[in-house]
mmCIF file of C-alpha atoms in Angstrom:
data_model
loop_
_atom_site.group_PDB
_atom_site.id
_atom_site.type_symbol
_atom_site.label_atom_id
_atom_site.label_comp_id
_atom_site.label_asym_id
_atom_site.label_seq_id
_atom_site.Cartn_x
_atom_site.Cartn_y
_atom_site.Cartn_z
ATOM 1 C CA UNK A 152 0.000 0.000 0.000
ATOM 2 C CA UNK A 153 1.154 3.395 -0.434
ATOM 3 C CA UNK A 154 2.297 5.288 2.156
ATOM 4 C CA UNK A 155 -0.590 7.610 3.586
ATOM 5 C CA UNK A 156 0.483 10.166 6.136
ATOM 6 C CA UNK A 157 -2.548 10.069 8.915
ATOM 7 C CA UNK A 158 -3.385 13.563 10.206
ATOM 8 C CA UNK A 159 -5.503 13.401 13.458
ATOM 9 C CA UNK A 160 -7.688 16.431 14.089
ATOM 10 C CA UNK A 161 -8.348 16.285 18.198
ATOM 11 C CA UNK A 162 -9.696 18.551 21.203
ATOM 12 C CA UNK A 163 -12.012 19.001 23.488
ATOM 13 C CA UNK A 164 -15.680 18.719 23.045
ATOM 14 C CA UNK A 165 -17.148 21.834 20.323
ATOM 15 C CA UNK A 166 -14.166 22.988 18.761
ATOM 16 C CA UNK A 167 -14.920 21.975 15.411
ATOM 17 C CA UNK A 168 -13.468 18.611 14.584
ATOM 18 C CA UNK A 169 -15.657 17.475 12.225
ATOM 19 C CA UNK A 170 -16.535 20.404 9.816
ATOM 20 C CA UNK A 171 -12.857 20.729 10.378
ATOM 21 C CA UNK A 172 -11.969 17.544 9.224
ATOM 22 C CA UNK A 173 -14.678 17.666 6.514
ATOM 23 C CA UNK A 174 -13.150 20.893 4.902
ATOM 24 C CA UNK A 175 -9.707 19.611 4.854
ATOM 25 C CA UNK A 176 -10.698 16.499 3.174
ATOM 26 C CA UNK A 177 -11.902 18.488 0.375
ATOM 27 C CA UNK A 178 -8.293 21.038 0.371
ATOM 28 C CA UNK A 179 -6.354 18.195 0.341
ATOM 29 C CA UNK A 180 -8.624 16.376 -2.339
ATOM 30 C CA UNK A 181 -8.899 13.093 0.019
ATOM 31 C CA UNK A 182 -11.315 11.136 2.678
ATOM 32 C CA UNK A 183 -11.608 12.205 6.155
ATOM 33 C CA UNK A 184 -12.461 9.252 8.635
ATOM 34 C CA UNK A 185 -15.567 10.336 10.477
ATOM 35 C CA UNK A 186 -15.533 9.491 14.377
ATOM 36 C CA UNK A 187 -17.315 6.680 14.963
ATOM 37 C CA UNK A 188 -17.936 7.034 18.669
ATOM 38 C CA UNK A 189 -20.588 10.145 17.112
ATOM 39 C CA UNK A 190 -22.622 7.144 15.298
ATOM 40 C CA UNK A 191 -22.367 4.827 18.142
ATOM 41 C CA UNK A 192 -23.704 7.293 20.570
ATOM 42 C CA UNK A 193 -26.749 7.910 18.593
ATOM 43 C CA UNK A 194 -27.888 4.387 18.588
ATOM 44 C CA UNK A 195 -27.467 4.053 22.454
ATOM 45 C CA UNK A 196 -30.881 4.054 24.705
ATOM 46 C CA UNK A 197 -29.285 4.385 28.121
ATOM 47 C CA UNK A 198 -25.920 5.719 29.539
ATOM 48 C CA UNK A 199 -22.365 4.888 28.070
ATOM 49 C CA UNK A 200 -20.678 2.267 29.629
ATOM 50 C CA UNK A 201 -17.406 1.049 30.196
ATOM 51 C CA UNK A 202 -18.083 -1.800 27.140
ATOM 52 C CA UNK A 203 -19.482 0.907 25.178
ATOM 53 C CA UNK A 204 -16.271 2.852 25.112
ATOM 54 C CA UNK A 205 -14.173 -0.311 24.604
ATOM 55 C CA UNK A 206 -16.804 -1.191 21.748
ATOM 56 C CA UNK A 207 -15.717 2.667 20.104
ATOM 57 C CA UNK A 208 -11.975 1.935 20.330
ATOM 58 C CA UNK A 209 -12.294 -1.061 17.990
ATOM 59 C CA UNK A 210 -15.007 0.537 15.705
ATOM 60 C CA UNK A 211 -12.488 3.639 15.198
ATOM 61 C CA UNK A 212 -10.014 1.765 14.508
ATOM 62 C CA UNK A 213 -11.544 -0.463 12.276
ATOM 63 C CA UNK A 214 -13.641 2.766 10.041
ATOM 64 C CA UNK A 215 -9.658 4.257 9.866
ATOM 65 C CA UNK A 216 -8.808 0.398 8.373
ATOM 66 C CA UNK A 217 -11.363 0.368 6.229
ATOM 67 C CA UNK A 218 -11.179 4.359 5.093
ATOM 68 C CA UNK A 219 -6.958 4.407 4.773
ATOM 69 C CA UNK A 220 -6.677 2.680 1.352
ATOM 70 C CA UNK A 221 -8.853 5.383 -0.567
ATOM 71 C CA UNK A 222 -6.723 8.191 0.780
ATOM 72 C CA UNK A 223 -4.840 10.439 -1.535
ATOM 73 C CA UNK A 224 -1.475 10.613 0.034
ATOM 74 C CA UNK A 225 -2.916 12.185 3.649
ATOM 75 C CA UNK A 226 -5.914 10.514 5.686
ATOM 76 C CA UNK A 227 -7.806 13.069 7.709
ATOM 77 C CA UNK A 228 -8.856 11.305 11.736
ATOM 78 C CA UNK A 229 -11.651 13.373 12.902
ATOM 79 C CA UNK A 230 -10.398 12.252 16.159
ATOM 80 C CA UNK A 231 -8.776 9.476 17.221
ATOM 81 C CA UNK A 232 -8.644 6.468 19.895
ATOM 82 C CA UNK A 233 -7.060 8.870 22.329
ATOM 83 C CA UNK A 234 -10.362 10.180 23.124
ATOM 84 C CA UNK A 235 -12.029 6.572 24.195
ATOM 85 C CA UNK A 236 -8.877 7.158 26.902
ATOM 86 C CA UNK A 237 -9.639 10.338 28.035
ATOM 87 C CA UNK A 238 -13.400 9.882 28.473
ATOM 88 C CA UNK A 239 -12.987 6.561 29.929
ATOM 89 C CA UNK A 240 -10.520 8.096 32.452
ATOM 90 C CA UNK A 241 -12.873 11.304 33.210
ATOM 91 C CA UNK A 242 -16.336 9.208 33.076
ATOM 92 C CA UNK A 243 -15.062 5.597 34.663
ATOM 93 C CA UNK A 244 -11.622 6.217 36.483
ATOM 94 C CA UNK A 245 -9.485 4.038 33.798
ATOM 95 C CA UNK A 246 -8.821 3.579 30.628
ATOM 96 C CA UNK A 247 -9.551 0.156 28.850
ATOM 97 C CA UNK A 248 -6.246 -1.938 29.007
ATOM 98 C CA UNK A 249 -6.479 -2.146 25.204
ATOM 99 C CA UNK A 250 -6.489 0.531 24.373
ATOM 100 C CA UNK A 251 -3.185 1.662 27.031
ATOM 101 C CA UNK A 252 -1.719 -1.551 25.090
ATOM 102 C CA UNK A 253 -2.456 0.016 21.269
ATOM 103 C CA UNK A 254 -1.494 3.967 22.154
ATOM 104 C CA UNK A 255 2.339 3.139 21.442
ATOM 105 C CA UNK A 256 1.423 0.777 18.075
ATOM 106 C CA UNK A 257 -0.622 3.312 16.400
ATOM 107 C CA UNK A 258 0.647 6.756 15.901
ATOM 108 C CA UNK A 259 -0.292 9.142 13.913
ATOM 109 C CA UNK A 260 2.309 11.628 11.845
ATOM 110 C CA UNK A 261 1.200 14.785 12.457
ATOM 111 C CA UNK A 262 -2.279 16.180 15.056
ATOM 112 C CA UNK A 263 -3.906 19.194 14.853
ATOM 113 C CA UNK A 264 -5.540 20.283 18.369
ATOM 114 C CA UNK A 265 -8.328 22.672 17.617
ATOM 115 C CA UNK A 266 -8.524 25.354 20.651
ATOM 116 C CA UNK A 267 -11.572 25.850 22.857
ATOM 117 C CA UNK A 268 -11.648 29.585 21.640
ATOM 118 C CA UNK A 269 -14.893 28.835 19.783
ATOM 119 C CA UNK A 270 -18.112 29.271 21.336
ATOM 120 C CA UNK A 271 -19.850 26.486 22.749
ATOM 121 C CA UNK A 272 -22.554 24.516 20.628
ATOM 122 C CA UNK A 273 -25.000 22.745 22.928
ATOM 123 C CA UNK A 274 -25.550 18.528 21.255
ATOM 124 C CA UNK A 275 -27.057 16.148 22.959
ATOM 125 C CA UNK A 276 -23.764 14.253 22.941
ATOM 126 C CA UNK A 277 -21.478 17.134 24.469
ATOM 127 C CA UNK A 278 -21.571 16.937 28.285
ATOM 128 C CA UNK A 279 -18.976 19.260 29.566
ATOM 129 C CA UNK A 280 -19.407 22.881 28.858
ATOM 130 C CA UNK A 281 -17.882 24.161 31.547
ATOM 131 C CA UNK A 282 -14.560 21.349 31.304
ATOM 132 C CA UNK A 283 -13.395 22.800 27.867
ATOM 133 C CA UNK A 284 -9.703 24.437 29.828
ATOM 134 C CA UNK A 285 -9.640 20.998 31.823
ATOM 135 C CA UNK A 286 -9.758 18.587 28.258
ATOM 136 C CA UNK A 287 -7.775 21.015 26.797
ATOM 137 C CA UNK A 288 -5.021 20.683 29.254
ATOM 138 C CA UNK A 289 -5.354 16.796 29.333
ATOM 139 C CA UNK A 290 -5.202 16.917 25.727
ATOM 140 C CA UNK A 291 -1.930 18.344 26.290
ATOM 141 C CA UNK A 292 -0.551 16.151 28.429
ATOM 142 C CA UNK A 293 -1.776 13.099 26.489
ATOM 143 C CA UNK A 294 -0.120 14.484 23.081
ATOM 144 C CA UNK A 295 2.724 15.139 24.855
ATOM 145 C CA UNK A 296 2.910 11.387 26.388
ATOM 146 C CA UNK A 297 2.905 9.938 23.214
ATOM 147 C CA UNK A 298 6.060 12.597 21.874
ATOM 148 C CA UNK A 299 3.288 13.400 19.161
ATOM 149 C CA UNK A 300 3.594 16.497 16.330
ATOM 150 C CA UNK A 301 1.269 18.327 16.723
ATOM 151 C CA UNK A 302 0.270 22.218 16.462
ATOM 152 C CA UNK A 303 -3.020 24.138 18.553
ATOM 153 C CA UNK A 304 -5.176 25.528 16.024
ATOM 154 C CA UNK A 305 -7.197 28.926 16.602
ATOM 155 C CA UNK A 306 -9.356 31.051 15.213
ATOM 156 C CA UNK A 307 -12.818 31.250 13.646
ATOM 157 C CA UNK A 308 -14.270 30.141 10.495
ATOM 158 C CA UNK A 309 -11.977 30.920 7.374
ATOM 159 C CA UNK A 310 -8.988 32.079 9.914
ATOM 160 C CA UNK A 311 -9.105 28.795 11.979
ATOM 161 C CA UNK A 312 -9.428 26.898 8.184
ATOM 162 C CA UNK A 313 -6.560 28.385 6.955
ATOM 163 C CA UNK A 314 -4.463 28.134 10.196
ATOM 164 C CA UNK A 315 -5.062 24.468 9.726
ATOM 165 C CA UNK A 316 -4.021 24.376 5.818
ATOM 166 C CA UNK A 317 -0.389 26.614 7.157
ATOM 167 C CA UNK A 318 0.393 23.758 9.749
ATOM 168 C CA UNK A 319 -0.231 20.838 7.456
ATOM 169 C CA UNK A 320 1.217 22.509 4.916
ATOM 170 C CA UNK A 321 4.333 23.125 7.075
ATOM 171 C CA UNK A 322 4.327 19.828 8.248
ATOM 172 C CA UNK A 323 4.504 18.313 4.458
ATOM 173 C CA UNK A 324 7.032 20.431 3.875
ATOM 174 C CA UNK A 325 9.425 19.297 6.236
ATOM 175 C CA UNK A 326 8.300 15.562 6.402
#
């Protein structure tokens, strides 16, 4: 297979990691992996449990699997695995051992961690409005664990957009 640099787009909850994810996908002319924790969520009738986060670790890894060999020389992660971690850490006091056990084994090249300067959008599956400075600081911390690349992304709109293009762009260029 050719070799497809993966680009994770991360952060805490409403900072735009989708439509971010979405727009670069069509700059850089290939497929963004949507997060499948979103989907999963949606189909659940009661509270998330510890099974249900261990149940979004292997479906996120297995929608990047399935996504990475129509990529056009960058895959765009609207998240990533990392965030089955944090929530299972904030929500259940540990992670699932798996997913400790499959941090080190799949990196990513380069992350972009979108900055809680947007406003909050209220969703039915955002539950922390008033944690944004705490996940942004674990996000941090967890990025930094792993020795990852990775550049904080501000700004609104068109500004944060093309913020985004510069770092990738940057990052190409010296990969």
């Amino acid at each position: 297979m050719k070799n497809v640099l993966k680009i994770a787009i991360v952060g805490p909850e409403s900072t735009g990691k989708s439509t971010m994810s979405d727009y670069l996908a069509g700059h850089y002319h290939t497929i963004a992996v949507p997060e499948f924790s979103r989907s999963y969520c949606e189909q659940l009738t009661g509270e998330c449990t510890f099974q249900d986060e261990i149940n979004m670790f292997h479906g996120q890894l297995a929608l990047e699997a399935e996504l990475l060999p129509k990529a056009n020389r960058i895959l765009i992660c609207d998240t990533t695995f990392i965030t089955v971690k944090i929530w299972s850490e904030h929500v259940f006091g540990k992670a699932p051992q798996e997913v400790l056990d499959e941090l080190p084994r799949h990196p990513y090249d380069f992350y972009l961690l979108l900055n809680i300067d947007l406003p909050w959008q209220d969703d039915p599956l955002r539950n922390f409005p008033n944690l944004r400075e705490h996940f942004m600081a674990v996000w941090h911390k967890e990025l930094n664990a792993l020795n990852a690349r990775y550049v904080v992304i501000s700004g609104a709109g068109e500004e944060r957009h093309d913020n985004a293009v510069k770092a990738i762009n940057n990052f190409l260029a010296a990969d």
